[in-house]
mmCIF file of C-alpha atoms in Angstrom:
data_model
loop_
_atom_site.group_PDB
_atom_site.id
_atom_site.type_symbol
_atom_site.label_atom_id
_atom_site.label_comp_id
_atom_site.label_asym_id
_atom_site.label_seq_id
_atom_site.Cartn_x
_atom_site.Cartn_y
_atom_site.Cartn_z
ATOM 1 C CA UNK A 1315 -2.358 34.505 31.502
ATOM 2 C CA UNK A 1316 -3.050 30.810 31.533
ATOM 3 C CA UNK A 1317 -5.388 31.644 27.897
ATOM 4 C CA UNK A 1318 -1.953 33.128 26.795
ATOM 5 C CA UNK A 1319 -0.028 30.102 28.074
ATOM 6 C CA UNK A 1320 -1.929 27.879 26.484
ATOM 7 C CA UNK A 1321 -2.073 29.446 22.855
ATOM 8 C CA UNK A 1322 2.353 29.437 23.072
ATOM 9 C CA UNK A 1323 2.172 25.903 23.663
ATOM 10 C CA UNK A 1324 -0.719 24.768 21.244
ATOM 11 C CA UNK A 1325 1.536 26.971 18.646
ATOM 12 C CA UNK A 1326 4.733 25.440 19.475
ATOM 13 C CA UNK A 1327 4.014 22.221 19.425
ATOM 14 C CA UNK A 1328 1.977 22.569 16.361
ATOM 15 C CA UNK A 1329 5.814 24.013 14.870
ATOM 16 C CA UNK A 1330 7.406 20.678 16.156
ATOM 17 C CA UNK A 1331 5.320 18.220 14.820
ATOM 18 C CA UNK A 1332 4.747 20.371 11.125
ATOM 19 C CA UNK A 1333 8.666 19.720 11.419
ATOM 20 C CA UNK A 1334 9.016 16.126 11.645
ATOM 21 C CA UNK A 1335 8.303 14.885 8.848
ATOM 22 C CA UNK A 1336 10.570 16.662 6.419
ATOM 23 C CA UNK A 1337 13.824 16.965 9.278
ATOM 24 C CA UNK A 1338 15.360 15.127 6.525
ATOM 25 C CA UNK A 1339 15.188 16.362 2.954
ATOM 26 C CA UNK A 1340 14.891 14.026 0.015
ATOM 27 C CA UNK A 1341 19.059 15.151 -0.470
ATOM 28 C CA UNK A 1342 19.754 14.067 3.293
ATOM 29 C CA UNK A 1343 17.983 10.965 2.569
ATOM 30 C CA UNK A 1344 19.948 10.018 0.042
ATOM 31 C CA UNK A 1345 23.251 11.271 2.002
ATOM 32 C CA UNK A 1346 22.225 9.288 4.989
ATOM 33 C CA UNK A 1347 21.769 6.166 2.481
ATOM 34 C CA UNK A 1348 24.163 6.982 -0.054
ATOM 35 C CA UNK A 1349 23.684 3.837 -1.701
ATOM 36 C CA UNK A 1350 19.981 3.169 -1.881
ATOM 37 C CA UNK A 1351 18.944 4.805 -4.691
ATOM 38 C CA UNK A 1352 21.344 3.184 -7.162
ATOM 39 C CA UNK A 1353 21.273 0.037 -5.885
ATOM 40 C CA UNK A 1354 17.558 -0.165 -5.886
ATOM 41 C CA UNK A 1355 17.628 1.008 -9.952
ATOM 42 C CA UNK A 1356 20.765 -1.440 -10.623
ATOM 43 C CA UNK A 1357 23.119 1.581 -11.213
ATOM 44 C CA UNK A 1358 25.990 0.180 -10.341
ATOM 45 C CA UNK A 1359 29.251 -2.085 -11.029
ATOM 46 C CA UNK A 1360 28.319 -5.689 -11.324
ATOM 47 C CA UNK A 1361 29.379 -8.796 -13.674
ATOM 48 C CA UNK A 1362 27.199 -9.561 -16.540
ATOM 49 C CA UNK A 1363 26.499 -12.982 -17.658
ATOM 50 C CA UNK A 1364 29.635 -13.225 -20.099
ATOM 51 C CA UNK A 1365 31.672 -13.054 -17.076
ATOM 52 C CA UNK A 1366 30.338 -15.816 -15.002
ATOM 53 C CA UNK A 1367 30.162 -17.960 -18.303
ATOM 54 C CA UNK A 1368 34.205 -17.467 -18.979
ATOM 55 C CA UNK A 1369 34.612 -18.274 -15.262
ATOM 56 C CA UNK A 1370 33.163 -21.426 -15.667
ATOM 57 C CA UNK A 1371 35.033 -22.026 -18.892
ATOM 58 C CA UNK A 1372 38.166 -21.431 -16.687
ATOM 59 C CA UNK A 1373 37.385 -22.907 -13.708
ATOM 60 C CA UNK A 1374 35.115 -26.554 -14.805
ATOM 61 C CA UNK A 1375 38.316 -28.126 -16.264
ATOM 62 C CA UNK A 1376 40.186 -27.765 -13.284
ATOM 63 C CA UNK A 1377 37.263 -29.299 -10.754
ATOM 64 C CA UNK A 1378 36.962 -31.961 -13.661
ATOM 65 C CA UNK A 1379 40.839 -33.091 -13.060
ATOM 66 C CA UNK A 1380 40.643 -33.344 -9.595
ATOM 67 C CA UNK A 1381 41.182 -29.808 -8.037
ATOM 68 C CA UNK A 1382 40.703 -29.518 -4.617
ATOM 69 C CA UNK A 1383 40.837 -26.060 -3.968
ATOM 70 C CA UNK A 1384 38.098 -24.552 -1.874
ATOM 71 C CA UNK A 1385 38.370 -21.193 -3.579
ATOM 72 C CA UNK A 1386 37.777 -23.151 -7.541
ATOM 73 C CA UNK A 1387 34.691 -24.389 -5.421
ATOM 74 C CA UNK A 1388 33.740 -21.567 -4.283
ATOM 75 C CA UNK A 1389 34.224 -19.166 -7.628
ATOM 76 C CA UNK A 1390 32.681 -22.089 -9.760
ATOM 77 C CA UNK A 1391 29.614 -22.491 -7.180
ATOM 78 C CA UNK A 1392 28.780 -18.488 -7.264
ATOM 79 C CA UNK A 1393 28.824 -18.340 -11.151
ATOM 80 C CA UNK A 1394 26.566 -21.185 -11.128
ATOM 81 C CA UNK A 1395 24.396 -19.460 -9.427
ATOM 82 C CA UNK A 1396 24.115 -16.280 -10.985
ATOM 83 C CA UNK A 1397 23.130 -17.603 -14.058
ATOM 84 C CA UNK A 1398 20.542 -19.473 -12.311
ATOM 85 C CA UNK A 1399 21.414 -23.213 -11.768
ATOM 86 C CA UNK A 1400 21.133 -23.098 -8.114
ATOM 87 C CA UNK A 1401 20.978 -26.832 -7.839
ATOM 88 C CA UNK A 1402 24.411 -26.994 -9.448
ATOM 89 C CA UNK A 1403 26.143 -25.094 -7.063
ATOM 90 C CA UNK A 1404 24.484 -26.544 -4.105
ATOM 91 C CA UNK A 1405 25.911 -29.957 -5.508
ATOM 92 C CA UNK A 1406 29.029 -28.184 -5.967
ATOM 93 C CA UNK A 1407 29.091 -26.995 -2.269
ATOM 94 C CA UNK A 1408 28.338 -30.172 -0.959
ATOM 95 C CA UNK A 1409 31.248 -31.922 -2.820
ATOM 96 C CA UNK A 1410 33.781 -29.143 -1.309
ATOM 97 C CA UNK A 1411 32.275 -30.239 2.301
ATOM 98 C CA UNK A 1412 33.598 -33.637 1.973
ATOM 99 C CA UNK A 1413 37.137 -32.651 1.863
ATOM 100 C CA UNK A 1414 37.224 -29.129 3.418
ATOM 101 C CA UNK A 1415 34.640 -29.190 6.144
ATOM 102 C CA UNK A 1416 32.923 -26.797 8.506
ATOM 103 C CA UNK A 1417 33.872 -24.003 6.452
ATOM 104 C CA UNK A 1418 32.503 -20.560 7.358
ATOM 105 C CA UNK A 1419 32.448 -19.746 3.096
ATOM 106 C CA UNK A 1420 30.886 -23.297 2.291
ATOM 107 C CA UNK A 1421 27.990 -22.886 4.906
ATOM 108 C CA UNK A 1422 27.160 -19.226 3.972
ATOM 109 C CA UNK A 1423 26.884 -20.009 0.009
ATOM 110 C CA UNK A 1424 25.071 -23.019 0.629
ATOM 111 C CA UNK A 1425 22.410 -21.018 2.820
ATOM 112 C CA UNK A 1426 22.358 -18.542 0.341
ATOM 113 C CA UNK A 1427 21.922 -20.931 -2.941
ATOM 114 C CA UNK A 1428 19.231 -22.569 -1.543
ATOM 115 C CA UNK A 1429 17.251 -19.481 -0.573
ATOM 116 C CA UNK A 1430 17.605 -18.581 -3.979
ATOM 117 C CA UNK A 1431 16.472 -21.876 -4.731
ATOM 118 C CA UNK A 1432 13.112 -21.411 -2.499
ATOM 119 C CA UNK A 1433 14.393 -23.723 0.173
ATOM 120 C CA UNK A 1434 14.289 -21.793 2.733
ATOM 121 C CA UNK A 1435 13.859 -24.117 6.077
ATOM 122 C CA UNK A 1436 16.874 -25.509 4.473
ATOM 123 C CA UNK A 1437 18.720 -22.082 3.572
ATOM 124 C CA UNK A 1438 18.168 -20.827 7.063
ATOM 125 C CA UNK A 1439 19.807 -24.504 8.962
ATOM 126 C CA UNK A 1440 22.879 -23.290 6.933
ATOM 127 C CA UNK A 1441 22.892 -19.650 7.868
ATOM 128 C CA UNK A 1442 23.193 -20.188 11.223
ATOM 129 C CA UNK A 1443 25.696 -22.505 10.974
ATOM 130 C CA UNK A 1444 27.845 -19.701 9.018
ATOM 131 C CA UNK A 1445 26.452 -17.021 11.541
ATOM 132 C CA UNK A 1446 28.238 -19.257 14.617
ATOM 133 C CA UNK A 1447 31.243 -19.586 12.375
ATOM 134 C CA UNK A 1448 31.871 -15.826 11.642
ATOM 135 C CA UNK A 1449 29.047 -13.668 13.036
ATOM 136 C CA UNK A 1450 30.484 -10.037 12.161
ATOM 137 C CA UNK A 1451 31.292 -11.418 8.247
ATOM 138 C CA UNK A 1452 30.282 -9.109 5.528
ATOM 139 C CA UNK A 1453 30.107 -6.512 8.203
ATOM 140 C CA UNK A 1454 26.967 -8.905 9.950
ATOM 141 C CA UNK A 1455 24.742 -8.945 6.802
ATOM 142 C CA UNK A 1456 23.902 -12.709 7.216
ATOM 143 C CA UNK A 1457 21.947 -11.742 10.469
ATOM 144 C CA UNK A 1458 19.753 -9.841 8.588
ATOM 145 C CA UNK A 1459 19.455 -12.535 5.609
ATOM 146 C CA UNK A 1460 18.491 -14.714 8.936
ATOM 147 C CA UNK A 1461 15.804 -12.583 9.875
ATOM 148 C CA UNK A 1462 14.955 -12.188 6.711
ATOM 149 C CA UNK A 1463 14.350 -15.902 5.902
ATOM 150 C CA UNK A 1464 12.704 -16.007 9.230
ATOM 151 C CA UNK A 1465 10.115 -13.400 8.579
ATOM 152 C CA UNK A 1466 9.482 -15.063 5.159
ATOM 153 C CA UNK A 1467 8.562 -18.170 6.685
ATOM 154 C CA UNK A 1468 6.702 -16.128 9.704
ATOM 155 C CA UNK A 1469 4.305 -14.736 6.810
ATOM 156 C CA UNK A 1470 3.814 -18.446 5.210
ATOM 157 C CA UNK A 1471 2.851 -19.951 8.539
ATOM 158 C CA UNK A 1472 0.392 -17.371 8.864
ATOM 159 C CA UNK A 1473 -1.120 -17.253 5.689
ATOM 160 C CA UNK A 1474 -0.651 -13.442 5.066
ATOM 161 C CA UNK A 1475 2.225 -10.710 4.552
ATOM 162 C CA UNK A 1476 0.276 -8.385 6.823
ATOM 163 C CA UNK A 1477 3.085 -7.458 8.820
ATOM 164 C CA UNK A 1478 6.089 -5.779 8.001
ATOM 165 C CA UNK A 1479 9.941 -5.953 8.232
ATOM 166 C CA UNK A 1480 10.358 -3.199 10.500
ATOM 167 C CA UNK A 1481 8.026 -4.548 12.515
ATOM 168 C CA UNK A 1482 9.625 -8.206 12.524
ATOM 169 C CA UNK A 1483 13.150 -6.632 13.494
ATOM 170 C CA UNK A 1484 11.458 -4.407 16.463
ATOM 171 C CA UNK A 1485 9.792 -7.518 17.952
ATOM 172 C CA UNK A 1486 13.215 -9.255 17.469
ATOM 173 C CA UNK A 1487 14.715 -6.560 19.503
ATOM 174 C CA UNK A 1488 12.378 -5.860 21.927
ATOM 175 C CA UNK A 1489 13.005 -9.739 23.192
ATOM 176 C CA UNK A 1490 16.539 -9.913 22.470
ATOM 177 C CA UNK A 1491 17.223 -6.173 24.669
ATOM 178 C CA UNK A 1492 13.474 -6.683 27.130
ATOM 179 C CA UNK A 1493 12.900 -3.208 25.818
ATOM 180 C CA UNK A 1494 9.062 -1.798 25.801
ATOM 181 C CA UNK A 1495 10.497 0.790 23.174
ATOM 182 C CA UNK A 1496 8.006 1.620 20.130
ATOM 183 C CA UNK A 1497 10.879 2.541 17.646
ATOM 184 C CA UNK A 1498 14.171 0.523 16.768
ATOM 185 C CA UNK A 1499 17.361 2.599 17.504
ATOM 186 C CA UNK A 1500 19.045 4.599 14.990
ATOM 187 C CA UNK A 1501 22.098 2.415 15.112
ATOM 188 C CA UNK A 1502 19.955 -0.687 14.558
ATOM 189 C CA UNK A 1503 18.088 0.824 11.377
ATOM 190 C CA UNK A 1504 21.789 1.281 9.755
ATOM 191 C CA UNK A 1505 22.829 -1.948 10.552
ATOM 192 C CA UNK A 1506 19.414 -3.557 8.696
ATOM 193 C CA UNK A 1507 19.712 -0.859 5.931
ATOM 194 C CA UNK A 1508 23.401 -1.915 5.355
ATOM 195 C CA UNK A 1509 22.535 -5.263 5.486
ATOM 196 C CA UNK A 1510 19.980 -5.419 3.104
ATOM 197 C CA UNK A 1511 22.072 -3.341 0.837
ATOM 198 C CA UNK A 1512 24.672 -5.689 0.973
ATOM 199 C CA UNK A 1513 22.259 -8.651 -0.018
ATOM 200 C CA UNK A 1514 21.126 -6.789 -2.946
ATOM 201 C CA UNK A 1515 24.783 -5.491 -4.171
ATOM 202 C CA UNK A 1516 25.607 -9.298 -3.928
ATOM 203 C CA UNK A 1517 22.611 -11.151 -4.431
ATOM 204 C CA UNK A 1518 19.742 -9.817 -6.711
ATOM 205 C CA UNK A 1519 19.249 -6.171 -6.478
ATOM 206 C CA UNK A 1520 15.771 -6.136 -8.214
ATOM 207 C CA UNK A 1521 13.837 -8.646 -5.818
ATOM 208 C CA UNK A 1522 10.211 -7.663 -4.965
ATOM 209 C CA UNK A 1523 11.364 -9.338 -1.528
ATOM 210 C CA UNK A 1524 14.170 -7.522 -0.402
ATOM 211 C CA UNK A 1525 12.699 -4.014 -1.734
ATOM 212 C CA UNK A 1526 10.110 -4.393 -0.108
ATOM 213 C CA UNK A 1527 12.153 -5.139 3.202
ATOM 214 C CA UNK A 1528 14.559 -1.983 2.429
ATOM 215 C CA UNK A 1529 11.004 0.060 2.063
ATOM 216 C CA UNK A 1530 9.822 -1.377 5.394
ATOM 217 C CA UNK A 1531 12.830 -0.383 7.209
ATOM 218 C CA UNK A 1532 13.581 3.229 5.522
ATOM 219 C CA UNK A 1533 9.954 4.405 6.109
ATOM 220 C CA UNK A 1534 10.034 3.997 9.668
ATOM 221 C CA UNK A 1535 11.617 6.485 12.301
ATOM 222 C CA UNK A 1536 14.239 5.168 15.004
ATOM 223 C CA UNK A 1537 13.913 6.335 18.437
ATOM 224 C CA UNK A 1538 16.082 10.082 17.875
ATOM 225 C CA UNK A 1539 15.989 10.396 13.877
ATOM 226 C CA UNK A 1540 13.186 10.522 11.291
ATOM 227 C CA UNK A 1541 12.752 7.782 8.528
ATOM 228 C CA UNK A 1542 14.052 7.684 5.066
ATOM 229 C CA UNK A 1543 10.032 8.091 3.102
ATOM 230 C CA UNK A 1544 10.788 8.972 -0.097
ATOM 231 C CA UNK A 1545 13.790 6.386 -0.394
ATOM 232 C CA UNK A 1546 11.073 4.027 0.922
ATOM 233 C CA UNK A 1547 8.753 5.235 -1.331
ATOM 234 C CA UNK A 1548 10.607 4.690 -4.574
ATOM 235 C CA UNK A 1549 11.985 0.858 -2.848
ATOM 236 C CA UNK A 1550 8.667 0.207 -2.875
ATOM 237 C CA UNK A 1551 7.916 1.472 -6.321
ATOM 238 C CA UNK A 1552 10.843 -0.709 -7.293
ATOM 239 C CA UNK A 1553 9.475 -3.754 -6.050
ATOM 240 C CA UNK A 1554 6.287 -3.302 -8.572
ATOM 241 C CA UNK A 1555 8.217 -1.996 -11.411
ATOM 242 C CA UNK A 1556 10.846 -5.208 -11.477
ATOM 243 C CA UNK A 1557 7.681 -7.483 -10.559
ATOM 244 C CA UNK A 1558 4.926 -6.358 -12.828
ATOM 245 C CA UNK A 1559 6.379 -3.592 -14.622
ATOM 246 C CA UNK A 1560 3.981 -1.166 -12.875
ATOM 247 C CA UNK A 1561 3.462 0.118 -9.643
ATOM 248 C CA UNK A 1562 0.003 -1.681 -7.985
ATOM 249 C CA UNK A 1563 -3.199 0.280 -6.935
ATOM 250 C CA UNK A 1564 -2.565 -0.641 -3.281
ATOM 251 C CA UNK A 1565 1.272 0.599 -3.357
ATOM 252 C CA UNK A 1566 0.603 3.910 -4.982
ATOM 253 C CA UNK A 1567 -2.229 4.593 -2.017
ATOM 254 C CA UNK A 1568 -0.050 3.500 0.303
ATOM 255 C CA UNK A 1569 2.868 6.009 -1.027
ATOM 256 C CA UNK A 1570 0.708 8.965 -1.601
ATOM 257 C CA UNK A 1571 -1.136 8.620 1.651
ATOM 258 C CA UNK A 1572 2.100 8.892 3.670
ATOM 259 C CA UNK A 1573 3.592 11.938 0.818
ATOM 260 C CA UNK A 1574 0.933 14.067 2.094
ATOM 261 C CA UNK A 1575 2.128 13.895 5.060
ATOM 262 C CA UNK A 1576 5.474 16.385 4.070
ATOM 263 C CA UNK A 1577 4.642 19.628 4.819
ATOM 264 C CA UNK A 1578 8.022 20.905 3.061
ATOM 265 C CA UNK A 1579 10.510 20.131 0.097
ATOM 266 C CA UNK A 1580 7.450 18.134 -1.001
ATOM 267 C CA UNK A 1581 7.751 15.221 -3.986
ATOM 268 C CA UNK A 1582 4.787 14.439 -5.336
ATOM 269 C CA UNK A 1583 4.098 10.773 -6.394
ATOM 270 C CA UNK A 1584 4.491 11.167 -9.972
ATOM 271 C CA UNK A 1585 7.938 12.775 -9.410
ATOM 272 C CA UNK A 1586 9.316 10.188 -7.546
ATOM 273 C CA UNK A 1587 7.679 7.412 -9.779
ATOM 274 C CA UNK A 1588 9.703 9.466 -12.833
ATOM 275 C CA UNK A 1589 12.955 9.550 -10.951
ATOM 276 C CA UNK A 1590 13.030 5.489 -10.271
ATOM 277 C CA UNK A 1591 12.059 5.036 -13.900
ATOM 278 C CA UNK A 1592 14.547 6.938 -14.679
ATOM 279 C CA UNK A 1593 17.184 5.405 -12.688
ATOM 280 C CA UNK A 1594 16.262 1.630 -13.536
ATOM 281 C CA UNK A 1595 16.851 2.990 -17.512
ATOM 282 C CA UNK A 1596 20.458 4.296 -16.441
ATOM 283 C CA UNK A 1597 21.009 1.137 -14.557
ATOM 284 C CA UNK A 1598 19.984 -0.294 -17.492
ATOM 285 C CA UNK A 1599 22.713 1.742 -19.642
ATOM 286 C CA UNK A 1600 25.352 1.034 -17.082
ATOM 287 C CA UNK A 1601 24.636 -3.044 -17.152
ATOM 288 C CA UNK A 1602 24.846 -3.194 -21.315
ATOM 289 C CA UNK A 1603 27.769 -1.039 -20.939
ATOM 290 C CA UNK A 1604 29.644 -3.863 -18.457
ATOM 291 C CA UNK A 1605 28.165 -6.575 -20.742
ATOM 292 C CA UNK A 1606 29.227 -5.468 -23.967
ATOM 293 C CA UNK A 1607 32.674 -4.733 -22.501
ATOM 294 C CA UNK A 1608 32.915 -8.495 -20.906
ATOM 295 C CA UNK A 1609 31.620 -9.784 -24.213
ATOM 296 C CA UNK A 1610 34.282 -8.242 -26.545
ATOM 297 C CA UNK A 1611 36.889 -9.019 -23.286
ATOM 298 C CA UNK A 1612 35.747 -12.827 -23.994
ATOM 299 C CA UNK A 1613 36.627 -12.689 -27.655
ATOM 300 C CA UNK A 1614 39.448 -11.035 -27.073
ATOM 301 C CA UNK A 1615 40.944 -13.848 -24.906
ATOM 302 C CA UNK A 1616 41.601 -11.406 -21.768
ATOM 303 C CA UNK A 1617 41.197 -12.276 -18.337
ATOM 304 C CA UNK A 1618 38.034 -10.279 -17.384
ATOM 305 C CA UNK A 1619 38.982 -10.363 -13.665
ATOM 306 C CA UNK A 1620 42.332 -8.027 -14.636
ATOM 307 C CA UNK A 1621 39.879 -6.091 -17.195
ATOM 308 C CA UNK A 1622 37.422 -5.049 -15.043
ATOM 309 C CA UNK A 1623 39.263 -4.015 -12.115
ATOM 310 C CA UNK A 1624 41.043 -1.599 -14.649
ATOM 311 C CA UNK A 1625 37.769 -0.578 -15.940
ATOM 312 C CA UNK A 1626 35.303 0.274 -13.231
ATOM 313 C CA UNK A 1627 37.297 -0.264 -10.040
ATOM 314 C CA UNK A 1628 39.516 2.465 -10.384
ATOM 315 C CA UNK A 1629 36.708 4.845 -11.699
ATOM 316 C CA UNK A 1630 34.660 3.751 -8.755
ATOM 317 C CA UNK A 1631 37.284 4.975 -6.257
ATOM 318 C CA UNK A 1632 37.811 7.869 -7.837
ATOM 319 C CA UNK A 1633 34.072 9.044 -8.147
ATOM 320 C CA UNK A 1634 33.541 7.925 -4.548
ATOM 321 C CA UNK A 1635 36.146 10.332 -3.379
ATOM 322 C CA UNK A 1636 34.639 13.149 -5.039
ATOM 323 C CA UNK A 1637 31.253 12.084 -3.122
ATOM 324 C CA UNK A 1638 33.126 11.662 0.139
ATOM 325 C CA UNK A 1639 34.973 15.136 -0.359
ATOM 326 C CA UNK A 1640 30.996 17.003 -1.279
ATOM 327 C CA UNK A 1641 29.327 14.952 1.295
ATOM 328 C CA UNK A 1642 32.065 16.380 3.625
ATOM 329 C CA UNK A 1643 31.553 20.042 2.499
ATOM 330 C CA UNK A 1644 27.566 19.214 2.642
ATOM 331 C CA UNK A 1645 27.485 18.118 6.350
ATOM 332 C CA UNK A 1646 29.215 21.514 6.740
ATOM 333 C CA UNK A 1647 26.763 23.507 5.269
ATOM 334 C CA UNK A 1648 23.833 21.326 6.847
ATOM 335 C CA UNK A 1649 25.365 21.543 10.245
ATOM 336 C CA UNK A 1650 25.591 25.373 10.095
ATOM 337 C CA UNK A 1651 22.091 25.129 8.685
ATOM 338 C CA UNK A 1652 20.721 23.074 11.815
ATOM 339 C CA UNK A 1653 23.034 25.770 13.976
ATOM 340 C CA UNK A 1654 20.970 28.197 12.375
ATOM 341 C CA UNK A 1655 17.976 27.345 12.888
ATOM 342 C CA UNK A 1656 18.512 26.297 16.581
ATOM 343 C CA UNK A 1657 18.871 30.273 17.412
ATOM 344 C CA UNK A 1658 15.959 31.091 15.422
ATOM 345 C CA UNK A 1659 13.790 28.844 17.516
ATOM 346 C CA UNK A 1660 15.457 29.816 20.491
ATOM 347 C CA UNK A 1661 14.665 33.229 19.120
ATOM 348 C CA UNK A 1662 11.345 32.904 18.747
ATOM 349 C CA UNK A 1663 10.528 31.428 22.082
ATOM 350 C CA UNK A 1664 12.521 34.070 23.779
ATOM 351 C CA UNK A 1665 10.412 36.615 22.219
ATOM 352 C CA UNK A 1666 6.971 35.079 23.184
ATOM 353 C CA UNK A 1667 8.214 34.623 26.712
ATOM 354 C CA UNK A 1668 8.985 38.438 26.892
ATOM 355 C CA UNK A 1669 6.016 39.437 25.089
ATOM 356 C CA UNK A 1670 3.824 37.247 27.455
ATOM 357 C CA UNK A 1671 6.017 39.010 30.692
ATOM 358 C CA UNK A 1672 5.299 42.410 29.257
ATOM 359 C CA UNK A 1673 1.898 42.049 28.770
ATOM 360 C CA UNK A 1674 1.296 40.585 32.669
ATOM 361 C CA UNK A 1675 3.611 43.793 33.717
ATOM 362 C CA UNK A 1676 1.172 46.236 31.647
ATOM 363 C CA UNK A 1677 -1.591 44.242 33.064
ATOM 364 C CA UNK A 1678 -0.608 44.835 36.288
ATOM 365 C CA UNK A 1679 -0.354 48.415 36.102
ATOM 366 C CA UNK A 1680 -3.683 48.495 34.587
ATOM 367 C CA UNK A 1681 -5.210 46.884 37.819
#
């Protein structure tokens, strides 16, 4: 009896643990982070560099005759830095705080342009200023861009980039909640998925540095819910591609050491590697489309703000409610699925408890 005992439970939990790796398919991934992908290959809506240009056509003139409109500031300071003169808007920024101070908007650019600009002691004095302002702006993404600055520096002080986002934010939360927990809850991995996100839909969505975070954080598992590893896989892929135009020795180790781990709807390393080449050259498609557009819209004498929001806005909305609508109908299908395959394992164990009773019964009679 105790031999027989013994056997279930090697076999069942040998069925759980097979099971954990691939409780998310590479679909429910991408449904759980419906974002990730494209953002990670730049498919998606964002200004090219004819835009900022004619906003600083627009805008300069007025600053130059005296405007003293935080928003002129503001718009003028952004395009700046998207076309790289980081320096320019920080001096923009600066003359905006002498007659509109302690401005939630002024501190949070100015923390962000010089980040960009590789200050980041400074960048990080300025975050927190715009954190104390407005904590829960941009839905709390500057908390992460904190951290994320902090763990930057973390790594610099000690020489090395052995550790790991994921890691960073755990430790962070350990302290902040006293927790002993090994695993960050699932609500906290959204939040620092969302976050980053949001930096790279805003800020630059091909950095090595913020890939790399979104790979930290999607490969690892919260307390209740597996992690994200093929999404993580391909972030980090990303990284390499935008970096060095090819993925590193180390990084494709890494990512097919942890891909053998799936013991079903398997992707093998060359598949996924195809896929996010595939996706940069369709973000790549999408961008010349936007910049060609913008372009003509330039010579053309329209205002690109009115343009655009005709162009892609209204497309975007429409596309994203046929996602919501088959997400919808998915997480039906899914949550029957799960339903589904509750009984069966209920099933199954019901069966080998009987079988085990009837074979002590016949035992019994045998004696």
């Amino acid at each position: 009896m105790r031999a027989i005992l013994t056997v279930f439970i090697l076999l069942f939990s040998n069925f759980i643990n097979a099971c954990l790796w691939d409780r998310d398919t590479y679909a429910m991934e991408k449904q759980k982070f419906p974002d990730a992908f494209e953002l990670m290959t730049g498919n998606f809506d964002r200004h090219s560099n004819s835009y900022y240009q004619w906003r600083i056509a627009k805008i300069q003139p007025l600053i130059d005759k005296g405007s003293k409109d935080p928003l002129l500031f503001d718009d003028l300071a952004v395009a700046y830095s998207k076309l790289g003169n980081d320096k320019k808007a920080i001096e923009l920024m600066k003359l905006k705080e002498k007659f509109a101070p302690n401005l939630y908007e002024t501190f949070a650019n100015l923390g962000t342009f010089y980040i960009h600009d590789e200050q980041f002691e400074e960048g990080l004095i300025y975050i927190n200023k715009a954190i104390k302002i407005n904590p829960e702006a941009h839905f709390g993404r500057e908390i992460y861009q904190k951290y994320l600055v902090e763990f930057i520096l973390s790594n610099k002080k000690k020489g090395s980039e052995s550790n790991n986002f994921y890691t960073f934010l755990l430790e962070k939360y350990k302290t902040k909640n006293n927790s002993t927990k090994d695993f960050l809850p699932e609500d906290e991995i959204k939040k620092a998925v969302k976050g980053i996100l949001g930096m790279m839909r805003f800020g630059n969505y091909n950095s090595p540095i913020l890939l790399n975070a979104l790979g930290d954080v999607l490969l690892n598992e919260s307390y209740s819910e597996p992690g994200a590893k093929r999404l993580s896989a391909m972030a980090y892929m990303a990284s390499d591609l935008y970096n060095a135009g090819s993925v590193s020795l180390k990084t494709k180790e890494n990512i097919q050491m942890f891909l053998s781990m799936q013991e079903s709807d398997k992707n093998t390393y060359e598949e996924l590697l195809k896929e996010v080449k595939k996706g940069i050259l369709i973000g790549k498609s999408r961008y010349a489309e936007i910049e060609k557009k913008e372009s003509n819209w330039v010579i053309q004498n329209k205002d690109l703000d009115i343009e655009f929001a005709q162009n892609f806005y209204a497309k975007t909305d429409s596309t994203n409610k046929n996602n919501v609508a088959q997400n919808n109908q998915n997480r039906i299908t899914k949550s029957g699925d799960k339903i589904s395959n509750k009984l069966i394992i209920g099933l199954i164990i019901t069966l080998v408890i009987v079988g085990i009773i009837v074979i002590i019964k016949l035992r019994k009679k045998h004696i």
